[in-house]
Structure formats: structure tokens, C-alpha cells
CSV table of C-alpha atoms in Angstrom, one decimal:
chain,number,residue,atom,x,y,z
A,1301,MET,CA,-126.6,25.9,204.2
A,1302,THR,CA,-125.6,22.4,203.2
A,1303,VAL,CA,-121.8,21.9,202.8
A,1304,THR,CA,-120.9,19.0,200.5
A,1305,ALA,CA,-117.6,17.2,201.4
A,1306,VAL,CA,-115.1,17.1,198.6
A,1307,ARG,CA,-114.1,13.5,197.8
A,1308,ALA,CA,-111.0,12.1,196.1
A,1309,THR,CA,-111.9,11.2,192.6
A,1310,SER,CA,-108.7,10.5,190.7
A,1311,ARG,CA,-108.4,6.7,190.3
A,1312,ALA,CA,-105.2,7.4,188.5
A,1313,GLN,CA,-103.7,7.9,192.0
A,1314,ASP,CA,-105.1,4.6,193.3
A,1315,ALA,CA,-102.5,1.8,193.7
A,1316,HIS,CA,-105.2,-0.8,193.3
A,1317,ALA,CA,-106.2,0.7,189.9
A,1318,PHE,CA,-102.6,0.8,188.9
A,1319,LEU,CA,-102.1,-2.9,189.9
A,1320,ASP,CA,-105.2,-4.0,188.1
A,1321,ALA,CA,-104.3,-2.2,184.9
A,1322,TYR,CA,-100.7,-3.4,185.0
A,1323,CYS,CA,-101.6,-7.0,185.5
A,1324,ALA,CA,-104.1,-6.8,182.6
A,1325,ALA,CA,-101.6,-5.1,180.2
A,1326,HIS,CA,-98.4,-7.1,181.2
A,1327,PRO,CA,-99.4,-10.5,182.7
A,1328,GLU,CA,-96.0,-11.9,181.7
A,1329,ASP,CA,-94.4,-9.4,184.2
A,1330,VAL,CA,-96.5,-10.4,187.2
A,1331,ILE,CA,-96.5,-13.4,189.5
A,1332,ASP,CA,-99.8,-13.7,191.4
A,1333,LEU,CA,-99.6,-16.3,194.2
A,1334,ASP,CA,-102.5,-17.8,196.0
A,1335,ALA,CA,-100.4,-20.4,197.9
A,1336,GLU,CA,-99.5,-19.6,201.5
A,1337,VAL,CA,-96.3,-17.6,202.0
A,1338,SER,CA,-94.5,-17.1,205.3
A,1339,ALA,CA,-94.4,-13.7,206.8
A,1340,SER,CA,-90.9,-14.5,207.9
A,1341,GLU,CA,-88.5,-14.3,204.9
A,1342,GLY,CA,-91.1,-15.8,202.6
A,1343,VAL,CA,-91.5,-12.8,200.3
A,1344,THR,CA,-87.8,-12.1,200.5
A,1345,GLY,CA,-87.0,-15.7,199.6
A,1346,LEU,CA,-89.2,-15.5,196.5
A,1347,ILE,CA,-87.6,-12.3,195.3
A,1348,TYR,CA,-84.0,-13.4,195.9
A,1349,GLN,CA,-84.7,-16.7,194.1
A,1350,LEU,CA,-86.3,-14.8,191.2
A,1351,ALA,CA,-83.2,-12.6,191.0
A,1352,ALA,CA,-81.0,-15.7,190.9
A,1353,GLU,CA,-83.0,-16.7,187.8
A,1354,ARG,CA,-82.5,-13.2,186.4
A,1355,ARG,CA,-86.2,-12.4,186.7
A,1356,ASP,CA,-87.7,-9.3,188.3
A,1357,PRO,CA,-91.6,-9.5,188.0
A,1358,LEU,CA,-94.0,-7.6,190.2
A,1359,LEU,CA,-95.0,-10.0,192.9
A,1360,ARG,CA,-98.5,-10.3,194.6
A,1361,CYS,CA,-98.9,-12.7,197.5
A,1362,ARG,CA,-102.6,-13.1,198.3
A,1363,ASN,CA,-102.1,-15.4,201.3
A,1364,VAL,CA,-99.3,-14.4,203.7
A,1365,ALA,CA,-99.5,-16.3,207.0
A,1366,GLY,CA,-100.6,-14.2,209.9
A,1367,LEU,CA,-101.5,-11.2,207.8
A,1368,ASP,CA,-105.0,-10.2,206.9
A,1369,VAL,CA,-104.0,-8.3,203.8
A,1370,PRO,CA,-102.3,-9.2,200.5
A,1371,VAL,CA,-98.7,-8.2,200.0
A,1372,VAL,CA,-97.4,-6.6,196.9
A,1373,SER,CA,-93.6,-6.4,196.4
A,1374,ASN,CA,-90.8,-6.1,193.9
A,1375,VAL,CA,-92.7,-3.2,192.2
A,1376,PHE,CA,-89.5,-1.2,191.5
A,1377,ALA,CA,-87.2,-4.1,190.7
A,1378,SER,CA,-87.5,-3.6,186.9
A,1379,ARG,CA,-86.3,-0.4,185.2
A,1380,ALA,CA,-88.6,-1.3,182.2
A,1381,ARG,CA,-91.6,-1.3,184.6
A,1382,ILE,CA,-90.7,2.0,186.2
A,1383,ALA,CA,-90.3,3.5,182.7
A,1384,ARG,CA,-93.8,2.2,181.8
A,1385,MET,CA,-95.2,4.0,184.8
A,1386,LEU,CA,-93.8,7.2,183.1
A,1387,GLY,CA,-95.0,6.2,179.7
A,1388,VAL,CA,-91.6,5.8,178.1
A,1389,GLY,CA,-89.0,3.1,177.3
A,1390,PRO,CA,-86.0,2.3,179.5
A,1391,ALA,CA,-83.7,4.5,177.4
A,1392,GLN,CA,-85.8,7.6,178.1
A,1393,LEU,CA,-86.3,6.9,181.8
A,1394,HIS,CA,-83.8,9.5,183.1
A,1395,GLU,CA,-84.9,12.2,180.8
A,1396,GLU,CA,-88.7,11.6,181.4
A,1397,TYR,CA,-88.2,11.4,185.2
A,1398,HIS,CA,-86.3,14.7,185.2
A,1399,ARG,CA,-88.8,16.4,182.9
A,1400,ARG,CA,-91.7,15.5,185.1
A,1401,ALA,CA,-90.0,16.1,188.5
A,1402,SER,CA,-88.8,19.5,187.3
A,1403,ARG,CA,-92.5,20.6,186.8
A,1404,PRO,CA,-93.9,20.2,190.3
A,1405,ILE,CA,-97.6,20.5,190.9
A,1406,PRO,CA,-98.9,21.4,194.4
A,1407,PRO,CA,-101.4,19.0,196.0
A,1408,VAL,CA,-105.1,19.6,196.3
A,1409,VAL,CA,-106.8,19.1,199.7
A,1410,VAL,CA,-110.0,17.0,199.7
A,1411,ASP,CA,-112.2,16.1,202.6
A,1412,GLU,CA,-112.7,12.4,202.0
A,1413,GLY,CA,-110.7,9.6,200.6
A,1414,PRO,CA,-110.2,5.8,200.9
A,1415,VAL,CA,-107.5,6.2,203.6
A,1416,LEU,CA,-110.1,7.6,205.9
A,1417,ASP,CA,-112.3,4.5,205.6
A,1418,ILE,CA,-111.2,3.3,209.0
A,1419,VAL,CA,-109.7,5.6,211.7
A,1420,GLU,CA,-108.5,4.3,215.0
A,1421,SER,CA,-107.2,6.7,217.7
A,1422,GLY,CA,-106.4,6.9,221.4
A,1423,ALA,CA,-107.0,3.6,223.2
A,1424,GLU,CA,-107.9,2.0,219.8
A,1425,VAL,CA,-104.3,2.3,218.6
A,1426,ASP,CA,-102.5,-1.1,218.5
A,1427,LEU,CA,-99.5,-1.5,216.2
A,1428,ALA,CA,-100.0,-5.2,216.3
A,1429,SER,CA,-102.7,-4.6,213.7
A,1430,VAL,CA,-100.3,-3.1,211.2
A,1431,PRO,CA,-99.0,-5.7,208.7
A,1432,MET,CA,-95.2,-6.1,208.7
A,1433,LEU,CA,-92.8,-8.7,207.4
A,1434,THR,CA,-89.5,-10.1,208.6
A,1435,HIS,CA,-87.2,-9.8,205.6
A,1436,PHE,CA,-83.9,-11.4,206.7
A,1437,ALA,CA,-82.9,-14.0,209.3
A,1438,SER,CA,-80.6,-11.3,210.8
A,1439,ASP,CA,-83.3,-8.7,211.2
A,1440,ARG,CA,-84.2,-7.8,214.8
A,1441,ALA,CA,-87.9,-7.9,214.2
A,1442,PRO,CA,-90.6,-7.6,211.5
A,1443,TYR,CA,-90.1,-4.2,209.8
A,1444,ILE,CA,-92.0,-1.5,208.0
A,1445,THR,CA,-89.8,-1.0,204.9
A,1446,SER,CA,-92.1,1.1,202.7
A,1447,GLY,CA,-92.9,3.7,205.4
A,1448,ILE,CA,-92.7,7.3,204.1
A,1449,ILE,CA,-92.6,9.8,206.9
A,1450,VAL,CA,-94.3,13.1,206.0
A,1451,ALA,CA,-93.6,16.1,208.2
A,1452,GLU,CA,-94.0,19.9,207.7
A,1453,ASP,CA,-91.7,22.7,208.7
A,1454,PRO,CA,-93.0,24.5,211.8
A,1455,GLU,CA,-92.6,27.9,210.2
A,1456,THR,CA,-93.1,27.5,206.4
A,1457,GLY,CA,-95.3,24.5,206.3
A,1458,VAL,CA,-93.2,23.1,203.5
A,1459,GLY,CA,-93.3,19.3,203.6
A,1460,ASN,CA,-90.7,16.6,203.6
A,1461,MET,CA,-91.1,13.0,202.6
A,1462,SER,CA,-88.5,10.3,203.1
A,1463,TYR,CA,-88.2,6.5,203.7
A,1464,HIS,CA,-87.4,5.3,207.2
A,1465,ARG,CA,-87.2,1.7,208.3
A,1466,SER,CA,-89.3,1.1,211.5
A,1467,MET,CA,-90.1,-1.7,213.9
A,1468,VAL,CA,-92.6,-2.0,216.8
A,1469,HIS,CA,-91.3,-0.8,220.2
A,1470,SER,CA,-94.5,-0.9,222.1
A,1471,ARG,CA,-98.3,-1.0,221.5
A,1472,THR,CA,-98.2,2.7,220.4
A,1473,GLU,CA,-94.6,3.3,219.5
A,1474,LEU,CA,-92.2,2.6,216.6
A,1475,ALA,CA,-88.5,2.6,216.8
A,1476,THR,CA,-87.0,4.2,213.7
A,1477,SER,CA,-83.9,5.7,212.1
A,1478,LEU,CA,-84.1,9.3,210.7
A,1479,HIS,CA,-80.7,9.4,208.8
A,1480,SER,CA,-78.7,12.0,210.7
A,1481,ARG,CA,-77.8,13.9,207.5
A,1482,GLY,CA,-81.2,14.1,206.0
A,1483,ASP,CA,-83.8,16.9,205.8
A,1484,LEU,CA,-86.2,15.2,208.3
A,1485,TRP,CA,-83.4,15.2,210.9
A,1486,ARG,CA,-82.9,18.9,210.3
A,1487,MET,CA,-86.6,19.5,210.7
A,1488,LEU,CA,-86.6,17.6,214.0
A,1489,ARG,CA,-83.9,20.0,215.2
A,1490,ARG,CA,-86.1,22.9,214.3
A,1491,TYR,CA,-89.0,21.5,216.4
A,1492,ALA,CA,-86.7,20.7,219.3
A,1493,ASP,CA,-85.4,24.3,219.3
A,1494,ARG,CA,-89.0,25.4,219.7
A,1495,GLY,CA,-89.5,22.9,222.6
A,1496,GLU,CA,-92.0,20.9,220.6
A,1497,ALA,CA,-92.4,17.3,219.3
A,1498,MET,CA,-92.5,17.0,215.5
A,1499,PRO,CA,-95.9,16.0,214.1
A,1500,VAL,CA,-95.5,13.3,211.5
A,1501,ALA,CA,-97.5,10.9,209.4
A,1502,MET,CA,-96.0,7.6,208.1
A,1503,VAL,CA,-97.6,6.6,204.8
A,1504,ILE,CA,-97.4,2.8,204.2
A,1505,GLY,CA,-98.2,2.2,200.6
A,1506,GLY,CA,-99.5,4.4,197.8
A,1507,HIS,CA,-99.3,4.8,194.0
A,1508,PRO,CA,-95.9,3.8,192.8
A,1509,LEU,CA,-95.2,7.3,191.4
A,1510,PHE,CA,-96.0,8.8,194.8
A,1511,MET,CA,-93.5,6.3,196.3
A,1512,LEU,CA,-90.9,7.2,193.7
A,1513,ALA,CA,-91.4,10.9,194.5
A,1514,ALA,CA,-90.5,10.2,198.1
A,1515,SER,CA,-87.0,9.3,196.9
A,1516,SER,CA,-86.5,12.5,194.9
A,1517,ARG,CA,-83.4,14.6,195.6
A,1518,ILE,CA,-84.6,18.1,196.2
A,1519,GLY,CA,-83.8,21.0,198.6
A,1520,TYR,CA,-85.2,21.5,202.1
A,1521,ASP,CA,-87.5,24.3,200.9
A,1522,GLU,CA,-89.1,22.1,198.3
A,1523,ASP,CA,-91.9,19.6,198.9
A,1524,GLU,CA,-91.9,16.0,197.5
A,1525,ARG,CA,-95.7,16.1,197.4
A,1526,ASP,CA,-95.3,18.6,194.7
A,1527,VAL,CA,-92.9,16.3,192.9
A,1528,ALA,CA,-95.5,13.5,193.2
A,1529,GLY,CA,-97.9,15.8,191.3
A,1530,GLY,CA,-95.3,16.5,188.7
A,1531,LEU,CA,-94.7,12.7,188.1
A,1532,MET,CA,-98.4,12.0,188.0
A,1533,GLY,CA,-99.2,15.0,185.8
A,1534,GLU,CA,-102.0,16.2,188.1
A,1535,PRO,CA,-102.2,17.5,191.7
A,1536,LEU,CA,-101.8,14.8,194.4
A,1537,GLU,CA,-105.1,14.5,196.2
A,1538,VAL,CA,-104.5,14.7,199.9
A,1539,VAL,CA,-106.5,14.6,203.1
A,1540,ARG,CA,-105.5,16.1,206.4
A,1541,THR,CA,-104.8,13.6,209.2
A,1542,PRO,CA,-107.3,13.8,212.1
A,1543,VAL,CA,-105.0,14.8,214.9
A,1544,HIS,CA,-102.2,16.9,213.5
A,1545,GLY,CA,-103.6,17.9,210.1
A,1546,ILE,CA,-100.7,16.6,208.0
A,1547,LYS,CA,-101.5,16.4,204.3
A,1548,VAL,CA,-101.2,12.7,203.1
A,1549,PRO,CA,-102.4,10.9,200.0
A,1550,ALA,CA,-106.2,10.3,200.0
A,1551,TRP,CA,-105.5,7.1,198.2
A,1552,ALA,CA,-102.9,5.7,200.6
A,1553,GLU,CA,-103.2,2.2,202.0
A,1554,LEU,CA,-102.3,2.9,205.6
A,1555,VAL,CA,-101.1,6.0,207.5
A,1556,LEU,CA,-99.7,6.1,211.1
A,1557,GLU,CA,-100.1,9.6,212.5
A,1558,GLY,CA,-98.2,10.8,215.6
A,1559,THR,CA,-95.1,12.6,216.9
A,1560,ILE,CA,-91.4,12.3,217.2
A,1561,SER,CA,-89.6,13.9,220.1
A,1562,ALA,CA,-85.9,14.7,219.8
A,1563,ASP,CA,-85.3,13.4,223.3
A,1564,ALA,CA,-87.1,10.0,223.0
A,1565,HIS,CA,-85.0,7.0,221.9
A,1566,ALA,CA,-85.3,3.3,221.6
A,1567,ASP,CA,-83.0,0.7,220.1
A,1568,GLU,CA,-83.7,-0.6,216.7
A,1569,GLY,CA,-81.8,-2.8,214.2
A,1570,PRO,CA,-80.0,-4.7,213.0
A,1571,PHE,CA,-81.8,-4.6,209.7
A,1572,GLY,CA,-80.7,-5.8,206.2
A,1573,GLU,CA,-79.5,-2.7,204.3
A,1574,PHE,CA,-78.6,-1.8,200.7
A,1575,SER,CA,-75.0,-2.7,201.3
A,1576,GLY,CA,-75.9,-6.3,201.6
A,1577,TYR,CA,-74.9,-6.3,205.2
A,1578,SER,CA,-77.0,-6.1,208.4
A,1579,SER,CA,-76.8,-2.7,210.0
A,1580,ASN,CA,-77.6,-1.4,213.4
A,1581,ARG,CA,-76.4,2.1,212.7
A,1582,SER,CA,-79.4,4.2,213.6
A,1583,THR,CA,-80.6,7.4,215.2
A,1584,ASN,CA,-82.9,5.3,217.4
A,1585,ASN,CA,-85.8,7.7,217.4
A,1586,VAL,CA,-89.3,6.9,218.6
A,1587,LEU,CA,-92.5,7.6,216.7
A,1588,HIS,CA,-95.4,7.8,219.1
A,1589,VAL,CA,-98.6,6.8,217.2
A,1590,ASP,CA,-101.8,8.8,217.9
A,1591,ALA,CA,-104.0,7.4,215.1
A,1592,ILE,CA,-104.1,4.7,212.5
A,1593,LEU,CA,-105.8,5.4,209.2
A,1594,ARG,CA,-106.5,2.6,206.6
A,1595,ARG,CA,-108.5,1.6,203.6
A,1596,ARG,CA,-111.1,-1.1,204.0
A,1597,ASP,CA,-109.3,-3.0,201.1
A,1598,ALA,CA,-105.8,-2.1,202.2
A,1599,MET,CA,-102.8,-4.1,200.9
A,1600,LEU,CA,-99.3,-4.0,202.2
A,1601,ILE,CA,-97.0,-2.6,199.5
A,1602,ASP,CA,-93.7,-3.8,200.7
A,1603,VAL,CA,-90.2,-2.8,199.6
A,1604,VAL,CA,-87.7,-5.6,200.1
A,1605,GLY,CA,-84.6,-4.2,201.7
A,1606,GLY,CA,-81.0,-5.5,201.4
A,1607,ASN,CA,-79.1,-5.2,198.1
A,1608,THR,CA,-82.2,-6.0,196.0
A,1609,ALA,CA,-82.9,-4.4,192.7
A,1610,GLU,CA,-86.1,-2.9,194.1
A,1611,HIS,CA,-84.5,-1.3,197.1
A,1612,LEU,CA,-81.7,0.1,195.0
A,1613,ASN,CA,-83.8,1.3,192.0
A,1614,LEU,CA,-86.2,3.1,194.2
A,1615,ALA,CA,-83.4,5.3,195.6
A,1616,ARG,CA,-81.0,5.5,192.6
A,1617,ILE,CA,-83.3,6.3,189.7
A,1618,PRO,CA,-84.0,9.8,191.0
A,1619,ARG,CA,-80.3,10.1,191.8
A,1620,GLU,CA,-79.3,8.9,188.3
A,1621,ALA,CA,-81.8,11.3,186.7
A,1622,GLU,CA,-80.3,14.2,188.6
A,1623,MET,CA,-76.7,13.2,187.9
A,1624,ALA,CA,-77.4,12.5,184.2
A,1625,HIS,CA,-79.0,15.9,183.8
A,1626,LYS,CA,-76.2,17.7,185.5
A,1627,LEU,CA,-73.5,15.8,183.6
A,1628,ILE,CA,-75.0,16.2,180.2
A,1629,ALA,CA,-75.7,19.9,180.8
A,1630,ARG,CA,-72.1,20.5,181.9
A,1631,PHE,CA,-70.3,17.8,179.8
A,1632,PRO,CA,-71.8,17.2,176.4
A,1633,ASP,CA,-69.5,14.2,175.9
A,1634,VAL,CA,-71.6,12.2,178.3
A,1635,VAL,CA,-74.2,9.8,176.6
A,1636,ALA,CA,-75.3,7.4,179.4
A,1637,LEU,CA,-75.1,6.9,183.1
A,1638,HIS,CA,-75.8,3.8,185.2
A,1639,TYR,CA,-75.6,2.7,188.9
A,1640,PRO,CA,-75.3,-1.1,188.7
A,1641,THR,CA,-77.1,-3.3,191.2
A,1642,SER,CA,-73.8,-5.1,191.8
A,1643,GLY,CA,-72.3,-1.9,193.2
A,1644,THR,CA,-75.2,-1.1,195.5
A,1645,HIS,CA,-75.1,2.7,195.6
A,1646,PHE,CA,-71.3,2.9,195.6
A,1647,HIS,CA,-70.4,2.2,191.9
A,1648,CYS,CA,-71.3,4.3,188.9
A,1649,TYR,CA,-70.6,3.7,185.2
A,1650,VAL,CA,-70.6,6.6,182.7
A,1651,ALA,CA,-70.4,6.3,178.9
A,1652,LEU,CA,-69.0,9.2,176.8
A,1653,ARG,CA,-67.6,10.3,173.5
A,1654,PRO,CA,-64.5,12.1,174.7
A,1655,GLN,CA,-63.7,15.0,172.4
A,1656,ARG,CA,-60.4,16.0,174.1
A,1657,PRO,CA,-57.8,14.5,176.4
A,1658,GLY,CA,-58.8,14.5,180.0
A,1659,ALA,CA,-62.5,14.6,179.3
A,1660,ALA,CA,-63.2,11.3,181.1
A,1661,ARG,CA,-61.3,12.4,184.2
A,1662,GLN,CA,-63.2,15.7,184.3
A,1663,VAL,CA,-66.5,13.9,184.1
A,1664,MET,CA,-65.5,11.4,186.8
A,1665,LEU,CA,-64.4,14.2,189.1
A,1666,GLY,CA,-67.8,15.7,188.7
A,1667,LEU,CA,-69.5,12.5,189.7
A,1668,LEU,CA,-67.3,11.9,192.7
A,1669,GLY,CA,-67.8,15.4,193.9
A,1670,TRP,CA,-71.6,15.6,193.3
A,1671,ASP,CA,-72.8,12.3,194.6
A,1672,PRO,CA,-71.9,11.6,198.3
A,1673,TYR,CA,-72.6,7.8,197.9
A,1674,VAL,CA,-70.4,7.0,194.9
A,1675,LYS,CA,-67.0,5.5,195.8
A,1676,THR,CA,-66.0,4.1,192.4
A,1677,VAL,CA,-66.6,5.5,188.9
A,1678,VAL,CA,-65.8,3.7,185.7
A,1679,ALA,CA,-65.7,5.7,182.4
A,1680,VAL,CA,-66.2,3.8,179.2
A,1681,ASP,CA,-66.8,4.6,175.5
A,1682,ALA,CA,-70.2,5.2,174.0
A,1683,ASP,CA,-70.4,1.8,172.3
A,1684,VAL,CA,-70.1,0.0,175.7
A,1685,ASP,CA,-73.5,-0.9,177.4
A,1686,VAL,CA,-73.3,0.6,180.9
A,1687,THR,CA,-76.3,-1.5,182.0
A,1688,ASP,CA,-74.3,-4.7,181.4
A,1689,ASP,CA,-71.6,-5.4,184.1
A,1690,SER,CA,-69.8,-7.8,181.7
A,1691,GLU,CA,-69.4,-5.2,179.0
A,1692,VAL,CA,-68.0,-2.7,181.5
A,1693,LEU,CA,-65.6,-5.3,182.9
A,1694,TRP,CA,-64.5,-6.1,179.3
A,1695,ALA,CA,-63.8,-2.5,178.7
A,1696,LEU,CA,-61.8,-2.3,182.0
A,1697,ALA,CA,-59.9,-5.5,181.0
A,1698,THR,CA,-58.9,-4.3,177.5
A,1699,HIS,CA,-58.7,-0.5,177.7
A,1700,PHE,CA,-57.4,0.3,181.2
A,1701,GLN,CA,-53.8,0.6,182.4
A,1702,PRO,CA,-53.5,1.0,186.2
A,1703,HIS,CA,-50.3,3.1,186.2
A,1704,ARG,CA,-52.0,5.6,183.8
A,1705,ASP,CA,-55.8,5.5,184.1
A,1706,LEU,CA,-56.8,5.8,187.7
A,1707,PHE,CA,-56.8,8.4,190.4
A,1708,LEU,CA,-57.9,8.4,194.0
A,1709,VAL,CA,-59.4,11.1,196.3
A,1710,ASP,CA,-59.3,10.5,200.1
A,1711,GLY,CA,-60.9,11.9,203.2
A,1712,LEU,CA,-64.4,12.6,201.8
A,1713,PRO,CA,-67.7,12.2,203.6
A,1714,GLY,CA,-69.3,8.8,202.9
A,1715,SER,CA,-72.4,6.8,203.6
A,1716,PRO,CA,-73.0,5.9,207.2
A,1717,LEU,CA,-74.3,2.5,206.0
A,1718,ASP,CA,-71.0,1.7,204.2
A,1719,PRO,CA,-69.4,-1.0,206.5
A,1720,SER,CA,-66.0,-0.2,205.1
A,1721,SER,CA,-66.1,3.5,205.9
A,1722,GLY,CA,-63.9,5.0,208.6
A,1723,ALA,CA,-64.9,5.5,212.2
A,1724,ASP,CA,-65.5,9.2,211.3
A,1725,GLY,CA,-67.7,8.3,208.3
A,1726,THR,CA,-65.1,9.3,205.7
A,1727,THR,CA,-64.3,7.3,202.6
A,1728,SER,CA,-61.9,7.4,199.7
A,1729,ARG,CA,-63.1,7.5,196.1
A,1730,LEU,CA,-61.7,5.9,193.0
A,1731,ALA,CA,-61.9,6.8,189.3
A,1732,LEU,CA,-61.1,4.3,186.5
A,1733,ASP,CA,-60.7,5.5,183.0
A,1734,ALA,CA,-61.6,2.6,180.7
A,1735,THR,CA,-62.1,4.7,177.6
A,1736,ARG,CA,-59.8,3.7,174.7
A,1737,GLY,CA,-57.9,7.0,174.5
A,1738,PRO,CA,-56.2,8.6,171.5
A,1739,ASP,CA,-53.3,6.1,171.4
A,1740,PHE,CA,-55.4,3.0,171.5
A,1741,HIS,CA,-54.9,0.5,168.7
A,1742,GLY,CA,-57.6,-2.1,168.1
A,1743,GLU,CA,-60.7,-2.8,166.2
A,1744,ARG,CA,-63.7,-4.2,168.0
A,1745,ILE,CA,-65.0,-7.5,166.5
A,1746,VAL,CA,-68.5,-7.3,165.1
A,1747,VAL,CA,-71.2,-9.9,164.4
A,1748,SER,CA,-73.3,-8.5,161.6
A,1749,ASP,CA,-77.0,-7.8,161.9
A,1750,ALA,CA,-77.6,-10.2,159.0
A,1751,ALA,CA,-75.8,-13.1,160.8
A,1752,ARG,CA,-77.7,-12.4,164.0
A,1753,ALA,CA,-81.0,-12.5,162.1
A,1754,ASP,CA,-80.1,-15.8,160.4
A,1755,ALA,CA,-79.2,-17.2,163.8
A,1756,SER,CA,-82.5,-16.2,165.3
A,1757,VAL,CA,-84.4,-17.9,162.5
A,1758,LEU,CA,-82.4,-21.1,162.9
A,1759,LEU,CA,-82.8,-21.2,166.7
A,1760,ASP,CA,-86.5,-20.5,166.5
A,1761,SER,CA,-86.8,-23.5,164.1
A,1762,VAL,CA,-85.0,-25.7,166.7
A,1763,LYS,CA,-87.4,-24.6,169.4
A,1764,LYS,CA,-90.4,-25.5,167.2
A,1765,GLY,CA,-88.9,-28.8,166.4
A,1766,THR,CA,-88.5,-28.1,162.7
A,1767,PRO,CA,-85.2,-28.9,160.8
């Protein structure tokens, strides 16, 4: 009997097809560089300069010195671009993300896919062949920043996906941090209790919706690969890795398969983290690589670290969607939620139409209790644009009285990457009520739509050189 191998067929899960389609549909939102770019801070320098110019295009660098693959970065820097991936506008981003993520679709296993084009194992493994960038002058080494570690529970087989910065420790080993409060850390403990190393596969680059799913906030007994299917609207096509049989995307760019032992450690860091500071806080784990899988036409999909919009959006959009859903379900006064880039993961703005005294305080208490990263919440009225720092600061300047409109909670667990947190990892949290309140007296000035339309016509005529 002849057995025909099942091949991956959904080009909708191919990052190359996504990139080609996006460049064709939105050329104004893409910078495609043929000029040589340095592998040491070159890509980061471009992205920080673009941010200084208030620009956030997708960036493709075809010629990165010392790398034999193109580099694609800044994919997640724009909320509008992420919304387009989900087929909606920015205003519907939270709702659509939550709708899709709440309808998980289990993956489908196929026998063949592009990631199996080239498989190196045993003595062939050499991590010097894996493309990496140095992102900041303070970084210890070139880093993998888009690496998604996939592991499966030893008893249930339920998978976990999460991002972990990694640098080369030896020809066959990466030094990495597993985030000591995360589900992967918990899974490693389960393997250690059984006296076993934990089989893992690090996916480096895939379809942006797969990458977004890896940031989803779900329970230990739920699988982010199912969330990826929900976001895509079809089962994620996966292949089994050749050594440990871990299910990874068939359309991935590169995969490093191996094991992590609880008792193996190596120094890593410092690395530029989301706080805007260089951090060497790490679990210092070692990933021993048994096999390298890659596409023939692989590209490096990089996530620039630090306090960049890309790094922050990738983590906070799933968090915002979860928080927005919880808040609106519990507090119908809430109309909008936003985590500003200026506040890294530590600030949150919430807009509401308070129907009764104390409503803003109740909402802010909910946020401070639900989200372990948030240190400061600012509540504003519904007519304030929470995506605009200057509008929120204006509301704070004109509506807020310190003796009356703030409260503080102390001694709560905080982020281990917050350089201001206590030695025991605790933090205090602050709530600022910048809603107008029932006794507020003032009428907001307005420029009419007609006046704005007239101004646009006049300014357009100036640009065109007509009187």
C-alpha cells in the first residue's frame, strides 16, 4: 500500500505570503531597504529613528551584514497594522482579538511543511548558523528576540508557548530566561519532579497571528496553538519535530529543537528590556539544541526589544483585550482602555462615563487588582482620547485634585523587570481619577467640524501652491 504524505497547504499561514500581500496592499506602510545594514544595532537604530519621526512602518532589510537571510522587523509597531491582520479598524482591535481568541481551534498535524526543508541534527548542529542581531550597545551578545519556546505537559500533552530572550552559550547551547512566574517555568518543575529534561522547540519566526497568539493570556491547561487557530480562523498546520515530536508550525522560518534541564545553568544578560533599561535579571537556563529546522527561503523575523512600540504592543494587545473584556463586562461605564507606550507595561488609561460617584475608583481598583504589571491607572471621561498622552495629561491637569482624587495600594507583587521594584519584587500602585466629577464646572472648548473642514481646504491649497 502506498502512503501519501500530507503536506501543509494553507498559504494563509505563510509569513512570506503575508508579507508579499501586505507590501502590495499598503506600500506606504513598508520600508524595503536594499542598502547594507549593520547586524549590530543597525536595525534597532532604524526603528528608534523612525519612532523619533513618529513613524512605525514595517521594515524589511534585505542586506544585513554577516547574515545570509533578510531581516523583517517592526511588524507589531503599529496598532492599525495589527488590526488589519484581524480584518478590522483600530477601534475594533480589542473586541476582534477577544472574539477570535475566545474561539480556539486545535491544530492539524501534517507530515511535511517548509520548515522541514533543511534539518540538521547531531554533529551538524552549530548555532553560529542561526541569524541573530545585537540590538543595543549594552547587550551582552547578539540575541534571539522572537524565539517562542513550545513545550508540552508531560502528563496531559497540553502545549505552552511563550517568548524567551536567548543568546549563544556554546555551539549547541543557548542561555535563556524562562520568567520564574510563568507557565513554562511551572512545566519545567513538573519535568524535574519526574527526573526528566523538558523537551522544547524554539520557533523563530512565523505568521504574525501565530506570533501574537504566543502572547495570549490563557491558563496552564489551555494551548496557545489553539488560540493561533482561533486568530487565523482555521487550524494551525503543524509538523512534529524529528527528535522529540513537538508540534510546531509547518510554515515556521526556523525551529531549534532540544531540551532544558532544571539543573543546567549559564549566565545571560544584560539585555535591553521593555522598561527601557538593560536587565540581567534571569533564570539563567540552558537550552541544549538537538536539531535545527529551517526553510530554504528562511528570513529572520525580529522583534526589537527595549521600550519600542513593537515589543510593547506584542505583549500588551492581548492583555488590553482581556482587561477591556473583563472591565466592560463588569463595569458598563467603561468605554475604552489603553496601555501607552510611554508607560511601558506599567501605566494604563481608562475612559468611562461614570453613572454614579465612586465608579472611577471601582474601575481602577479592578485594573490594579487584575493586572500584575500595572502600577499607575489614570481614569478620564469618555471624550478624552486615551491613545493620546497629551489628552490624558490635559485631563489630569484640569480635572484632578491630589488631595481628593488619588489613592495608593502598597505591598503587591510587581514585575521582576521593573528596576524600581523592591528587593522582594513588590511594588506600590497608584490610581488617579481625572474624570470631571459631579461638582466640576467648565465647558470644553470646541472647534466646529465646519471650521476644521475649511481649514483643511485652505491648507491643501497652500501645499499645492494655489492662493
